[in-house]
């Protein structure tokens, strides 16, 4: 019964996820979106597009078949700076999937000081939690803003937001019947008419009972206090006072919405989470210890601290706190775990740096390298990793590994790990034509970035086509003579070109400067021709 319920729940989640993020993405559309940011590399783009589409197709299958279809992990091979990382990052952003980029060199074999490979799944789960939490907070933004506004009005007008207390009922003594009594008025014992009555017990009013218990006696002014309480009817009509407070509150609400109180200082109380000192420990138990410490911190609660802040800053803090209260943490962790297990992407960079060259078992660092491979293997094959949000299954997480493999080669990886990356894509080196397109075509092209940056200083620069072509030629020339660092060479070229202009921009603004081929030659030709100087600067 429980299995059927879980399957139905997952099917509903999958259907919702497909409709929201994935079903609209065909392989052709995925490649078209990647083309907006990455130049060339058609093979790699097609490979990741097919891998992503296969994940979408798998989610549409029945649960029994869906569990048996493993993701087709990808191994990207190519020099640095050709777009390997950017392809994976844009793919994850396009699909709305939890994504992390890690370097294989940062992990150590179990038993060495450092992070164990399971921490990459914990990091992915943390990214999923943050993604889902942000989406849920956006869905309750309107309500959070309303609550934050009321909280600000309470700070600006203390007491105005609370309902006026109803007038206290007059405290009366506690009276209990005890029976009847008879009094004979004749004191000499002669018979005569008698007075019949009812005996009562007069208790202490609740207002003074505590005083009696504390001091052992009833206050002498109890009767006077009763009289005062009886007479303390609010001389001002309550409706009139409440109406006045409401009117003032609405005036402040209007001023708050119009932005007239943004610089007003208010005092708010914020909750601070306890901070534990960071330290390292032997083995792979650091994350478990960290999880335990955060659990202890949550049990004891954070400390309260009062701060004096402007209304604008206080609104942000109060809005965040109210949004946090409105979302269901259990639902966040459940949905994030499902999203990570079904659509998560882990990009493992520099995997060639842990490949063992030549004969294995040579000792030294090679032992640790092969040990890291052995530790990565079960994660990629599919296992369960414990996190502070619950166990995460890695069977259907997509792993994309990348490396230059200019010293080692993919065959130097252990055979089992090679088998877990069935799709291999070789990325092409970039030449002059590619650099020319990189400088102009993408939405975030370098020429556009520098134009917008200097425009903030009222310095308008314009790159002529001849100048852009010359920049591309210089980048290709330097790459061919020195180390080939791909498109990253364009960053060094552009910085060297515009260094003087960026320094003087505040002093010469406003102005307009055209970046021509002559300007490029004047700034860069000597630098490029001087091999010794270019080696250090470019």
XYZ file of C-alpha atoms in Angstrom:
538
model
C 0.000 0.000 0.000
C 2.770 2.406 0.946
C 4.682 1.626 -2.239
C 1.640 2.419 -4.343
C 1.125 5.696 -2.469
C 4.764 6.667 -2.937
C 4.616 5.830 -6.620
C 1.504 7.958 -7.071
C 3.159 10.850 -5.246
C 6.261 10.614 -7.430
C 4.129 10.418 -10.578
C 2.326 13.592 -9.574
C 5.629 15.330 -8.901
C 7.069 14.142 -12.201
C 4.024 15.347 -14.132
C 4.197 18.719 -12.426
C 7.923 19.024 -13.081
C 7.556 18.123 -16.737
C 4.808 20.660 -17.293
C 6.772 23.357 -15.513
C 10.332 23.014 -16.763
C 11.200 20.184 -19.068
C 8.538 19.124 -21.544
C 8.905 22.262 -23.663
C 12.589 21.545 -24.353
C 13.197 19.595 -27.537
C 16.815 18.754 -28.471
C 16.757 21.373 -31.219
C 15.502 24.055 -28.822
C 18.122 23.080 -26.243
C 20.898 23.522 -28.805
C 19.398 26.834 -29.929
C 19.396 28.113 -26.346
C 22.992 26.999 -25.807
C 24.006 28.755 -29.044
C 23.030 32.084 -27.460
C 25.923 31.803 -25.004
C 28.404 29.264 -26.406
C 30.079 29.433 -29.800
C 30.694 26.233 -31.757
C 31.000 22.798 -30.110
C 28.048 21.337 -31.984
C 28.893 17.751 -30.997
C 28.945 18.542 -27.297
C 25.722 20.540 -27.485
C 23.924 17.750 -29.312
C 25.176 15.167 -26.801
C 23.942 17.081 -23.748
C 20.662 17.922 -25.511
C 19.976 14.247 -26.193
C 20.972 13.296 -22.629
C 18.588 15.891 -21.189
C 15.766 14.880 -23.517
C 16.210 11.228 -22.566
C 15.723 12.220 -18.947
C 12.470 13.922 -19.921
C 11.369 10.819 -21.797
C 12.251 8.598 -18.836
C 10.082 10.685 -16.512
C 7.061 10.017 -18.733
C 7.335 6.243 -18.378
C 5.572 4.057 -15.860
C 7.345 3.841 -12.518
C 8.491 0.216 -13.012
C 10.236 0.930 -16.313
C 11.439 4.331 -15.187
C 13.483 2.871 -12.369
C 15.417 0.583 -14.739
C 16.613 3.300 -17.123
C 19.949 4.734 -16.020
C 21.181 8.172 -17.135
C 23.785 8.308 -19.899
C 26.649 10.120 -18.202
C 28.908 12.249 -20.407
C 32.685 12.627 -20.524
C 33.838 15.838 -22.225
C 37.380 15.884 -23.560
C 38.971 19.119 -24.701
C 41.472 21.866 -23.844
C 40.714 24.512 -21.259
C 38.616 27.500 -22.209
C 36.511 25.881 -24.953
C 33.163 25.862 -23.095
C 32.935 22.559 -21.209
C 31.844 24.071 -17.896
C 29.640 26.683 -19.541
C 27.716 24.030 -21.473
C 26.892 22.087 -18.303
C 26.004 25.228 -16.323
C 23.714 26.610 -19.035
C 22.102 23.200 -19.471
C 21.210 22.988 -15.782
C 19.881 26.551 -15.750
C 17.836 25.855 -18.862
C 16.240 22.752 -17.336
C 15.727 24.292 -13.894
C 17.632 21.404 -12.358
C 19.739 21.393 -9.178
C 23.331 21.775 -10.354
C 26.782 21.928 -8.807
C 30.252 22.137 -10.282
C 33.020 20.394 -8.385
C 36.687 19.738 -9.031
C 37.853 16.150 -8.738
C 41.151 17.364 -7.276
C 39.502 18.745 -4.134
C 38.482 15.305 -2.889
C 40.653 12.785 -1.101
C 40.429 9.095 -0.501
C 38.746 8.018 2.708
C 41.378 8.078 5.435
C 43.142 11.195 4.176
C 42.554 14.695 5.478
C 40.043 16.470 3.252
C 36.561 16.111 1.846
C 35.147 12.759 0.865
C 33.363 12.354 -2.456
C 29.934 11.935 -0.843
C 30.026 15.619 0.041
C 29.301 16.449 -3.617
C 25.842 14.907 -3.197
C 25.337 16.847 0.030
C 26.271 20.018 -1.826
C 23.840 19.118 -4.611
C 21.092 18.546 -2.066
C 21.844 21.922 -0.495
C 21.530 23.521 -3.935
C 18.199 21.757 -4.418
C 16.943 22.938 -1.034
C 17.899 26.519 -1.873
C 16.203 26.301 -5.279
C 12.927 24.912 -3.951
C 12.907 27.273 -0.986
C 13.361 30.270 -3.281
C 10.513 29.115 -5.512
C 8.191 28.637 -2.536
C 9.156 31.997 -1.059
C 8.318 33.661 -4.351
C 4.882 32.031 -4.228
C 4.161 33.610 -0.816
C 5.718 36.993 -1.580
C 2.433 38.906 -1.451
C 1.440 37.508 1.944
C 4.966 38.001 3.312
C 4.934 41.641 2.197
C 1.596 42.199 3.944
C 2.888 40.702 7.169
C 6.130 42.635 6.959
C 4.159 45.843 6.488
C 2.055 45.136 9.582
C 5.207 44.368 11.569
C 6.764 47.656 10.445
C 3.645 49.566 11.481
C 3.814 47.881 14.875
C 7.413 49.115 15.200
C 6.530 52.638 14.102
C 3.355 52.797 16.224
C 3.776 50.430 19.174
C 0.467 49.023 20.345
C -1.590 50.341 17.470
C -1.877 46.985 15.799
C -3.073 45.140 18.877
C -6.732 44.891 19.672
C -7.655 47.096 22.587
C -8.160 45.081 25.698
C -11.720 44.841 26.848
C -12.418 46.593 30.132
C -11.695 44.212 32.968
C -14.771 43.011 34.809
C -14.875 44.216 38.373
C -13.213 41.674 40.612
C -15.783 40.421 43.094
C -15.200 38.350 46.192
C -15.868 34.639 45.898
C -19.192 33.892 47.648
C -20.169 30.342 48.517
C -23.340 29.220 50.468
C -22.696 27.257 53.678
C -26.168 26.496 55.090
C -28.656 28.146 57.512
C -28.234 29.660 60.946
C -30.519 30.738 63.838
C -30.019 33.725 66.150
C -32.045 34.224 69.332
C -32.093 37.935 70.179
C -32.863 37.284 73.863
C -29.529 37.264 75.611
C -31.038 36.133 78.992
C -31.982 32.723 77.702
C -35.701 33.419 77.541
C -37.592 32.123 74.588
C -38.616 34.597 71.931
C -38.695 35.128 68.252
C -35.549 33.971 66.454
C -33.934 35.264 63.255
C -33.318 32.664 60.555
C -30.815 33.329 57.770
C -28.350 31.796 55.314
C -24.669 31.488 56.138
C -22.210 32.364 53.406
C -18.424 32.148 52.937
C -16.754 35.222 51.549
C -13.531 34.325 49.785
C -10.568 36.434 48.711
C -10.818 38.009 45.241
C -8.369 36.423 42.770
C -6.599 39.765 42.452
C -5.421 39.581 46.065
C -5.134 35.825 46.552
C -1.465 35.814 45.463
C -0.727 38.641 47.866
C -2.262 36.668 50.711
C -0.322 33.567 49.840
C 2.925 35.539 49.676
C 2.524 37.640 52.811
C 0.126 35.560 54.859
C -2.362 38.414 55.201
C -4.908 40.249 53.114
C -3.936 43.790 52.082
C -5.670 46.388 54.179
C -6.507 48.453 51.110
C -8.335 45.599 49.359
C -11.673 47.355 49.689
C -10.209 50.595 48.413
C -8.700 48.769 45.447
C -12.061 47.171 44.672
C -13.600 50.574 44.669
C -10.942 51.905 42.340
C -11.381 48.950 39.981
C -15.078 49.538 39.969
C -14.626 53.195 39.218
C -11.891 52.656 36.631
C -14.303 52.637 33.732
C -12.389 54.139 30.789
C -13.438 57.800 30.850
C -12.709 58.058 27.098
C -15.062 56.038 24.910
C -13.164 52.995 23.659
C -14.563 53.325 20.153
C -13.215 56.851 19.838
C -9.690 55.854 20.970
C -9.645 52.810 18.713
C -10.806 54.891 15.782
C -8.065 57.447 16.408
C -5.391 54.716 16.509
C -6.729 53.130 13.342
C -6.721 56.470 11.552
C -3.113 57.165 12.561
C -2.078 53.660 11.548
C -3.643 54.068 8.114
C -1.856 57.391 7.627
C 1.459 55.736 8.439
C 0.558 52.852 6.124
C 0.047 55.306 3.266
C 3.340 57.067 4.012
C 5.089 53.703 4.198
C 3.779 52.629 0.796
C 4.741 55.977 -0.725
C 8.323 55.547 0.507
C 8.291 58.560 2.842
C 9.520 56.580 5.860
C 12.370 54.633 4.231
C 15.090 56.404 6.250
C 13.235 56.264 9.585
C 15.158 54.246 12.193
C 13.362 51.375 13.917
C 14.523 48.759 16.386
C 13.916 45.149 15.431
C 14.788 41.866 17.103
C 16.535 39.349 14.865
C 17.333 35.715 15.551
C 20.955 34.754 15.223
C 21.937 31.171 14.536
C 24.741 29.898 16.760
C 28.037 29.742 14.893
C 30.464 26.917 15.511
C 34.171 27.250 14.798
C 35.288 25.613 11.575
C 37.788 22.799 11.813
C 38.912 19.709 9.987
C 38.994 16.166 11.212
C 40.488 12.939 9.962
C 38.377 10.748 7.715
C 35.052 11.489 6.132
C 32.918 12.196 9.199
C 33.141 15.967 9.079
C 29.837 16.431 7.263
C 28.097 14.122 9.737
C 29.513 16.131 12.625
C 28.489 19.356 10.936
C 24.956 18.021 10.511
C 24.811 17.033 14.183
C 26.042 20.439 15.318
C 23.444 22.210 13.188
C 20.790 19.961 14.692
C 21.924 20.917 18.193
C 21.883 24.567 17.185
C 18.319 24.224 15.939
C 17.274 22.507 19.184
C 18.555 25.283 21.410
C 17.494 28.038 19.008
C 19.414 31.095 18.010
C 20.035 34.059 20.217
C 17.965 37.222 19.976
C 19.655 40.478 19.151
C 18.201 43.949 18.794
C 19.316 46.112 15.908
C 18.670 49.694 14.873
C 17.955 49.707 11.156
C 16.312 51.899 8.570
C 12.791 51.013 7.521
C 13.992 49.942 4.069
C 16.499 47.469 5.521
C 14.114 46.296 8.248
C 11.476 45.568 5.609
C 13.842 43.176 3.818
C 14.651 41.310 7.030
C 11.035 41.115 8.162
C 9.891 40.006 4.715
C 12.475 37.214 4.696
C 11.443 36.090 8.180
C 7.749 36.090 7.304
C 8.379 34.177 4.074
C 10.387 31.628 6.065
C 7.437 31.152 8.421
C 4.971 30.692 5.574
C 6.765 27.823 3.831
C 6.630 24.215 4.966
C 10.154 22.963 5.671
C 9.186 19.314 5.397
C 7.662 19.949 2.002
C 10.775 21.826 0.911
C 13.079 18.945 1.822
C 10.788 16.323 0.251
C 10.427 18.163 -3.043
C 14.110 19.093 -3.163
C 15.114 15.470 -2.599
C 12.803 14.290 -5.397
C 14.104 16.975 -7.739
C 17.726 16.123 -6.960
C 17.171 12.395 -7.472
C 15.236 12.815 -10.730
C 16.837 15.851 -12.422
C 20.046 16.694 -10.516
C 23.245 17.360 -12.494
C 26.790 17.072 -11.105
C 29.622 18.491 -13.212
C 32.972 16.956 -12.221
C 35.758 19.081 -13.655
C 39.468 18.262 -13.842
C 38.787 14.532 -13.801
C 41.948 14.013 -15.872
C 44.000 15.207 -12.879
C 43.076 12.075 -10.889
C 43.846 9.701 -13.756
C 46.846 7.495 -13.053
C 49.491 7.731 -15.771
C 51.327 4.625 -16.886
C 51.565 1.652 -14.549
C 49.184 1.723 -11.613
C 50.248 1.291 -8.058
C 53.345 3.408 -8.362
C 52.920 4.771 -4.862
C 52.901 8.372 -3.714
C 50.048 10.603 -4.875
C 48.946 8.051 -7.456
C 47.538 5.902 -4.649
C 45.303 8.749 -3.562
C 44.292 9.506 -7.143
C 43.135 5.970 -7.806
C 41.509 5.925 -4.380
C 39.432 8.970 -5.300
C 38.351 7.206 -8.482
C 37.295 4.179 -6.446
C 35.312 6.404 -4.101
C 33.622 8.255 -6.989
C 32.645 4.978 -8.653
C 29.772 3.938 -6.301
C 28.372 7.480 -6.358
C 28.212 7.444 -10.161
C 26.963 3.856 -10.319
C 24.166 4.589 -7.881
C 24.119 4.532 -4.110
C 22.423 6.173 -1.154
C 24.118 9.110 0.536
C 22.997 10.306 3.944
C 22.440 14.059 4.246
C 20.947 16.179 6.994
C 17.772 16.389 4.878
C 17.475 12.623 4.580
C 18.967 9.897 2.364
C 19.506 10.772 -1.312
C 19.648 8.097 -4.010
C 22.107 8.788 -6.846
C 20.807 6.194 -9.356
C 19.354 8.805 -11.716
C 21.562 11.837 -11.124
C 23.299 12.913 -14.341
C 27.084 13.143 -14.034
C 29.041 15.178 -16.565
C 32.825 14.825 -16.271
C 35.342 16.963 -18.106
C 39.071 17.186 -18.505
C 41.742 18.408 -20.904
C 43.556 15.029 -20.926
C 46.654 16.686 -22.386
C 48.969 14.698 -20.091
C 46.884 11.643 -19.279
C 44.158 10.044 -21.391
C 40.684 8.631 -20.642
C 42.122 5.105 -20.752
C 44.148 5.967 -17.635
C 40.946 6.042 -15.570
C 40.019 2.790 -13.878
C 37.934 0.624 -16.239
C 34.853 0.619 -14.011
C 34.746 4.410 -13.969
C 35.242 4.586 -17.741
C 32.228 2.329 -18.152
C 30.011 4.696 -16.189
C 30.568 7.473 -18.769
C 29.297 5.859 -21.990
C 28.967 9.137 -23.908
C 32.291 10.727 -24.837
C 32.496 14.034 -26.651
C 35.641 15.717 -27.893
C 35.480 19.501 -27.978
C 37.294 21.437 -30.666
C 40.057 23.957 -30.102
C 39.125 27.561 -30.856
C 40.639 29.593 -33.680
C 40.386 33.127 -35.024
C 36.896 32.700 -36.505
C 35.600 31.298 -33.223
C 37.102 34.196 -31.277
C 35.501 36.641 -33.698
C 32.097 35.104 -33.049
C 32.704 34.967 -29.269
C 33.422 38.699 -29.251
C 30.186 39.625 -31.008
C 27.489 36.921 -31.135
C 26.642 35.728 -27.587
C 24.193 37.672 -25.440
C 26.981 38.219 -22.925
C 29.736 38.943 -25.467
C 32.893 40.551 -24.069
C 32.565 43.667 -26.217
C 29.042 44.199 -24.875
C 30.210 43.670 -21.300
C 32.960 46.293 -21.489
C 30.684 48.730 -23.331
C 28.082 48.501 -20.554
C 30.705 48.709 -17.795
C 32.240 51.933 -19.092
C 28.813 53.379 -19.883
C 28.228 53.563 -16.120
C 31.013 56.179 -16.061
C 29.422 58.067 -19.006
C 32.169 56.839 -21.318
C 30.659 55.463 -24.534
C 32.962 53.130 -26.438
C 32.296 51.640 -29.844
C 34.173 48.672 -31.311
C 34.618 48.832 -35.070
C 34.516 45.542 -37.062
C 38.190 45.915 -37.973
C 39.126 46.271 -34.299
C 37.173 43.155 -33.314
C 38.793 41.153 -36.098
C 42.239 42.319 -35.016
C 41.541 41.321 -31.404
C 40.503 37.827 -32.530
C 43.664 37.465 -34.619
C 45.901 38.549 -31.715
C 44.210 36.084 -29.311
C 44.700 33.211 -31.773
C 48.333 34.198 -32.318
C 49.159 34.310 -28.610
C 47.391 30.963 -28.033
C 49.429 29.344 -30.783
C 52.719 30.646 -29.413
C 52.073 30.192 -25.691
C 49.797 27.811 -23.825
C 46.419 27.378 -25.510
C 43.931 28.581 -22.902
C 41.053 28.980 -25.337
C 38.569 31.806 -24.979
C 40.086 32.848 -21.659
C 42.852 34.480 -23.705
C 40.294 37.055 -24.832
C 39.910 38.251 -21.238
C 43.615 39.007 -20.936
C 43.660 40.702 -24.350
C 40.640 42.894 -23.540
C 41.996 43.867 -20.130
C 45.338 44.881 -21.605
C 43.551 46.858 -24.334
C 41.249 48.839 -22.043
C 43.373 49.094 -18.886
C 44.353 52.747 -19.415
C 40.860 53.758 -20.490
C 39.266 52.036 -17.480
C 41.673 53.862 -15.164
C 41.007 57.308 -16.637
C 37.264 56.897 -17.274
C 36.029 58.932 -14.245
C 38.347 61.825 -15.159
C 37.523 62.108 -18.857
C 33.744 61.485 -18.642
C 31.503 62.279 -20.391
C 33.078 61.287 -23.676
C 32.779 58.942 -26.625
C 35.692 56.831 -27.872
C 35.859 54.610 -30.916
C 37.999 51.472 -30.598
C 39.571 51.095 -34.036
C 42.172 48.763 -35.489
C 44.781 51.499 -35.064
C 43.835 51.832 -31.375
C 44.252 48.053 -30.919
C 47.625 48.029 -32.689
C 48.833 50.961 -30.628
C 47.972 49.264 -27.349
C 48.761 45.624 -28.084
C 51.106 45.063 -31.038
C 54.302 45.818 -29.142
C 53.112 43.673 -26.254
C 52.379 40.741 -28.532
C 55.650 41.034 -30.443
C 57.718 41.145 -27.253
C 57.676 37.440 -26.476
C 59.240 37.739 -23.039
C 56.856 40.488 -21.914
C 53.841 38.847 -23.505
C 54.556 35.608 -21.675
C 53.896 37.345 -18.354
C 51.155 39.801 -19.308
C 49.153 37.904 -21.904
